[in-house]
Short mmCIF file of C-alpha atoms in Angstrom, two decimals:
data_model
loop_
_atom_site.label_atom_id
_atom_site.label_comp_id
_atom_site.label_asym_id
_atom_site.label_seq_id
_atom_site.Cartn_x
_atom_site.Cartn_y
_atom_site.Cartn_z
CA LEU A 28 -24.22 -7.66 -10.84
CA ILE A 29 -20.73 -8.85 -11.74
CA ASP A 30 -21.69 -8.75 -15.41
CA ALA A 31 -23.07 -5.24 -14.94
CA VAL A 32 -19.76 -4.10 -13.46
CA ARG A 33 -17.78 -5.76 -16.22
CA ASP A 34 -19.80 -4.27 -19.08
CA ASN A 35 -19.83 -0.84 -17.38
CA SER A 36 -23.62 -0.59 -17.22
CA LEU A 37 -23.46 0.56 -13.58
CA ASP A 38 -22.48 4.13 -12.76
CA SER A 39 -19.55 4.87 -10.43
CA LEU A 40 -21.72 5.36 -7.36
CA ALA A 41 -23.43 1.99 -7.84
CA LYS A 42 -20.04 0.30 -8.36
CA ILE A 43 -18.72 1.84 -5.17
CA GLN A 44 -21.80 0.85 -3.20
CA LEU A 45 -21.75 -2.73 -4.48
CA LEU A 46 -18.12 -3.43 -3.63
CA ASP A 47 -18.24 -1.51 -0.36
CA GLU A 48 -21.28 -3.48 0.84
CA ALA A 49 -19.73 -6.79 -0.27
CA THR A 50 -16.58 -5.91 1.68
CA LEU A 51 -18.60 -5.10 4.80
CA LEU A 52 -20.53 -8.38 4.46
CA THR A 53 -17.23 -10.23 4.21
CA ARG A 54 -15.91 -8.44 7.28
CA ALA A 55 -19.06 -9.50 9.17
CA GLY A 56 -18.64 -13.14 8.11
CA ILE A 57 -21.90 -13.10 6.16
CA LEU A 58 -20.32 -13.32 2.69
CA PRO A 59 -17.48 -15.83 2.09
CA SER A 60 -14.24 -13.94 1.46
CA ALA A 61 -13.60 -15.96 -1.71
CA GLN A 62 -16.67 -14.35 -3.32
CA LEU A 63 -14.86 -11.00 -3.32
CA ILE A 64 -12.32 -12.29 -5.86
CA PRO A 65 -14.60 -12.57 -8.94
CA LEU A 66 -16.33 -9.34 -7.93
CA ILE A 67 -13.05 -7.40 -7.70
CA ASP A 68 -11.85 -8.99 -10.94
CA ALA A 69 -14.85 -7.49 -12.75
CA TYR A 70 -13.47 -4.01 -11.93
CA ARG A 71 -10.13 -4.50 -13.71
CA ASN A 72 -10.98 -2.06 -16.54
CA GLU A 73 -12.24 0.62 -14.16
CA THR A 74 -10.73 4.12 -14.50
CA SER A 75 -12.49 6.08 -11.73
CA GLU A 76 -10.27 7.05 -8.80
CA PRO A 77 -13.04 6.79 -6.13
CA VAL A 78 -13.94 3.31 -7.37
CA TRP A 79 -10.29 2.23 -7.22
CA ASN A 80 -10.16 3.41 -3.63
CA ILE A 81 -12.87 0.86 -2.80
CA ILE A 82 -11.07 -1.82 -4.85
CA SER A 83 -7.94 -1.18 -2.80
CA LEU A 84 -9.93 -1.39 0.45
CA ALA A 85 -11.49 -4.68 -0.67
CA ILE A 86 -8.07 -6.18 -1.40
CA GLY A 87 -6.94 -4.89 1.98
CA GLU A 88 -9.80 -6.82 3.55
CA LEU A 89 -8.68 -9.99 1.77
CA LYS A 90 -5.16 -9.62 3.19
CA LYS A 91 -6.58 -10.63 6.57
CA PHE A 92 -7.54 -14.03 5.20
CA VAL A 93 -4.10 -14.95 3.83
CA GLN A 94 -1.90 -13.93 6.76
CA THR A 95 -1.42 -17.53 7.87
CA ASP A 96 -1.09 -18.99 4.35
CA GLU A 97 1.97 -17.87 2.41
CA ALA A 98 0.88 -19.59 -0.82
CA ALA A 99 -2.50 -17.86 -0.68
CA GLU A 100 -0.79 -14.55 0.03
CA GLN A 101 1.38 -14.92 -3.07
CA LYS A 102 -1.75 -15.57 -5.15
CA LEU A 103 -3.41 -12.47 -3.72
CA ARG A 104 -0.29 -10.43 -4.46
CA ALA A 105 -0.29 -11.69 -8.06
CA PHE A 106 -4.01 -10.89 -8.37
CA SER A 107 -3.45 -7.36 -7.04
CA GLY A 108 -0.67 -6.68 -9.53
CA ASP A 109 -2.65 -8.16 -12.39
CA ILE A 110 -5.82 -6.10 -11.97
CA ALA A 111 -3.77 -2.91 -11.63
CA SER A 112 -1.48 -3.66 -14.58
CA ASN A 113 -3.41 -1.77 -17.28
CA LEU A 114 -3.53 1.46 -15.32
CA TYR A 115 0.06 1.00 -14.13
CA GLU A 116 1.19 0.98 -17.76
CA ARG A 117 -0.98 4.00 -18.51
CA LEU A 118 -0.17 6.19 -15.49
CA GLY A 119 3.42 5.22 -14.74
CA TRP A 120 5.30 6.94 -11.91
CA HIS A 121 5.36 10.57 -12.98
CA ALA A 122 2.65 13.18 -13.43
CA THR A 123 2.17 14.69 -16.87
CA ASP A 124 1.58 18.36 -17.68
CA GLY A 125 -2.00 19.35 -17.02
CA GLU A 126 -2.82 16.10 -15.27
CA SER A 127 -6.02 16.09 -13.23
CA GLU A 128 -5.97 15.74 -9.44
CA GLU A 129 -7.97 12.52 -9.84
CA HIS A 130 -5.20 10.94 -11.94
CA THR A 131 -2.58 12.02 -9.41
CA LYS A 132 -4.47 10.32 -6.59
CA LEU A 133 -5.26 7.31 -8.76
CA ARG A 134 -1.55 6.82 -9.50
CA SER A 135 -0.80 6.40 -5.81
CA THR A 136 -3.52 3.75 -5.43
CA ILE A 137 -2.42 1.85 -8.54
CA LEU A 138 1.24 1.92 -7.53
CA GLY A 139 0.30 0.62 -4.08
CA LEU A 140 -1.51 -2.35 -5.63
CA THR A 141 1.34 -2.92 -8.10
CA LEU A 142 4.04 -2.88 -5.43
CA TYR A 143 1.95 -5.21 -3.25
CA GLY A 144 1.86 -7.43 -6.34
CA GLU A 145 5.69 -7.48 -6.27
CA ASN A 146 6.06 -6.19 -9.82
CA PRO A 147 9.87 -6.32 -10.42
CA GLU A 148 9.91 -3.18 -12.58
CA ALA A 149 7.95 -1.17 -10.02
CA ILE A 150 10.22 -2.34 -7.19
CA ALA A 151 13.30 -1.36 -9.22
CA ILE A 152 11.90 2.10 -10.02
CA ALA A 153 11.05 2.68 -6.34
CA GLN A 154 14.64 1.82 -5.41
CA SER A 155 16.01 4.11 -8.12
CA LEU A 156 13.85 7.03 -6.95
CA TYR A 157 14.92 6.46 -3.34
CA ASP A 158 18.61 6.35 -4.30
CA SER A 159 18.49 9.44 -6.52
CA THR A 160 16.20 11.77 -4.57
CA PRO A 161 16.39 13.23 -1.05
CA LEU A 162 13.48 12.03 1.07
CA GLU A 163 12.12 15.56 1.42
CA ASP A 164 11.98 15.94 -2.37
CA LEU A 165 10.13 12.72 -3.15
CA ASP A 166 6.53 13.12 -4.32
CA PRO A 167 4.55 13.23 -1.04
CA GLU A 168 1.79 11.10 -2.65
CA LEU A 169 4.31 8.35 -3.41
CA ARG A 170 6.91 8.70 -0.67
CA PRO A 171 5.34 6.19 1.79
CA LEU A 172 5.09 3.62 -1.02
CA ILE A 173 8.70 4.18 -2.05
CA ILE A 174 10.01 3.90 1.51
CA SER A 175 7.90 0.77 2.11
CA SER A 176 9.20 -0.86 -1.05
CA VAL A 177 12.90 -0.21 -0.44
CA THR A 178 12.58 -1.26 3.19
CA ARG A 179 10.86 -4.51 2.25
CA TYR A 180 13.02 -5.46 -0.72
CA GLY A 181 16.25 -3.50 -0.24
CA ASP A 182 19.32 -3.63 1.96
CA GLU A 183 18.68 -4.25 5.66
CA THR A 184 20.80 -1.22 6.61
CA LEU A 185 17.95 0.96 5.32
CA VAL A 186 16.06 0.33 8.56
CA ASP A 187 18.87 1.88 10.59
CA THR A 188 19.26 4.80 8.17
CA LEU A 189 15.55 5.55 8.16
CA LEU A 190 15.25 5.25 11.93
CA ASP A 191 18.03 7.83 12.26
CA ARG A 192 16.18 10.12 9.85
CA TYR A 193 13.01 9.67 11.88
CA ARG A 194 14.84 10.83 15.02
CA GLU A 195 16.41 13.82 13.28
CA THR A 196 13.58 15.27 11.20
CA GLN A 197 11.21 17.89 12.55
CA SER A 198 8.69 17.26 9.76
CA ALA A 199 5.58 15.50 11.08
CA GLU A 200 4.69 14.46 7.52
CA LEU A 201 8.08 12.88 6.89
CA LYS A 202 7.94 11.11 10.26
CA GLN A 203 4.57 9.64 9.29
CA ASP A 204 5.87 8.45 5.92
CA ILE A 205 8.96 6.86 7.49
CA CYS A 206 6.74 5.14 10.05
CA VAL A 207 4.56 3.70 7.27
CA GLY A 208 7.59 2.56 5.28
CA ILE A 209 10.06 1.30 7.85
CA THR A 210 7.50 -1.02 9.45
CA SER A 211 7.33 -2.95 6.15
CA THR A 212 10.64 -4.68 6.85
CA ARG A 213 10.62 -8.49 6.75
CA ILE A 214 13.89 -8.90 8.68
CA SER A 215 13.23 -10.34 12.13
CA HIS A 216 16.11 -8.71 14.00
CA LYS A 217 15.22 -5.33 12.50
CA ILE A 218 11.63 -5.81 13.66
CA ASP A 219 13.03 -6.55 17.12
CA LYS A 220 14.95 -3.27 16.93
CA LEU A 221 11.79 -1.37 16.00
CA LEU A 222 9.87 -2.96 18.86
CA VAL A 223 12.53 -1.69 21.24
CA ALA A 224 12.55 1.74 19.56
CA ILE A 225 8.80 2.31 19.94
CA LYS A 226 9.15 1.87 23.71
CA ASP A 227 11.85 4.55 23.86
CA PRO A 228 10.22 8.00 24.21
CA ASN A 229 13.44 9.56 22.94
CA VAL A 230 12.79 7.88 19.59
CA VAL A 231 8.99 7.58 19.31
CA LYS A 232 6.72 9.92 21.21
CA PRO A 233 4.24 8.04 23.44
CA GLN A 234 1.27 9.39 21.48
CA ASP A 235 2.71 7.83 18.30
CA VAL A 236 3.37 4.35 19.70
CA ALA A 237 -0.08 3.00 18.78
CA ARG A 238 0.43 3.99 15.14
CA TRP A 239 3.79 2.21 15.00
CA PHE A 240 2.30 -0.88 16.61
CA VAL A 241 -0.61 -1.02 14.18
CA TYR A 242 1.69 -0.67 11.17
CA LEU A 243 4.01 -3.36 12.51
CA ILE A 244 1.25 -5.95 12.94
CA ARG A 245 0.08 -5.52 9.34
CA GLY A 246 2.63 -8.07 8.13
CA ARG A 247 3.11 -11.74 8.96
CA GLU A 248 6.71 -11.15 9.97
#
C-alpha cells in the first residue's frame, strides 16, 4: 500500500481512506504510532488539498506521542517541514491571479506544517507580515498561523499586545484567531498570565474558556 501511494497508483479517495484509517487505528492503540511515519512519508509528492488535510491530521495525531520527549518532537518537526517543503516552495505565501480555491486552502495547510517544522524563512516571513500589516488586513486563511508563529518565536511583549487586542476587538473571527495564536507562547510567566485571564469574564467570556483551555494544553509548556 505504501508503494501504491508513492507511485500514485491509488486515487485520492483511496489515499484519504488509507491514511485516515491508519490514523484511527493508531489512536485506538491497534497500530503502533511509528508505523504512521513511513506511510505519511509516501505522501510527500501529493498535490491534492483533501489528501493533505488528512496528512496534517495524521501528523497532529503523532504530536501526542512526542509531548514528553523533546528530542522526538524535534524530529517530528523536521519531518513535518521536510514533507511539506516541495509544496512550500511552489505555493509560497501569496495567492496568484486566477488561483483555485483548492490551492488557497492547500497553502494554509502547507504553511502550518512548514511553521511547525520551524523553517527559518517561513518564521521570518510570518514576522514580517505581522509587522507590516494590521491584524484585520492579514489573509484570514493565514492569520492564525502568523499570530501563532510570532507569539511562539517573537518578542514576549506580543502576548500582552495581543491580549489587549482581544479585549478591544468586536470581531468574533479576530478573537478566535488571536486565541489560536496567543496560546502558542512558550514563555511560562506569559502562560501564567493567560491562565489568569481565562478566569476573568471581563477578558474571556465564560462560553469561550473551554476553547482557550484546549488550545493552551496543546503544547508541552
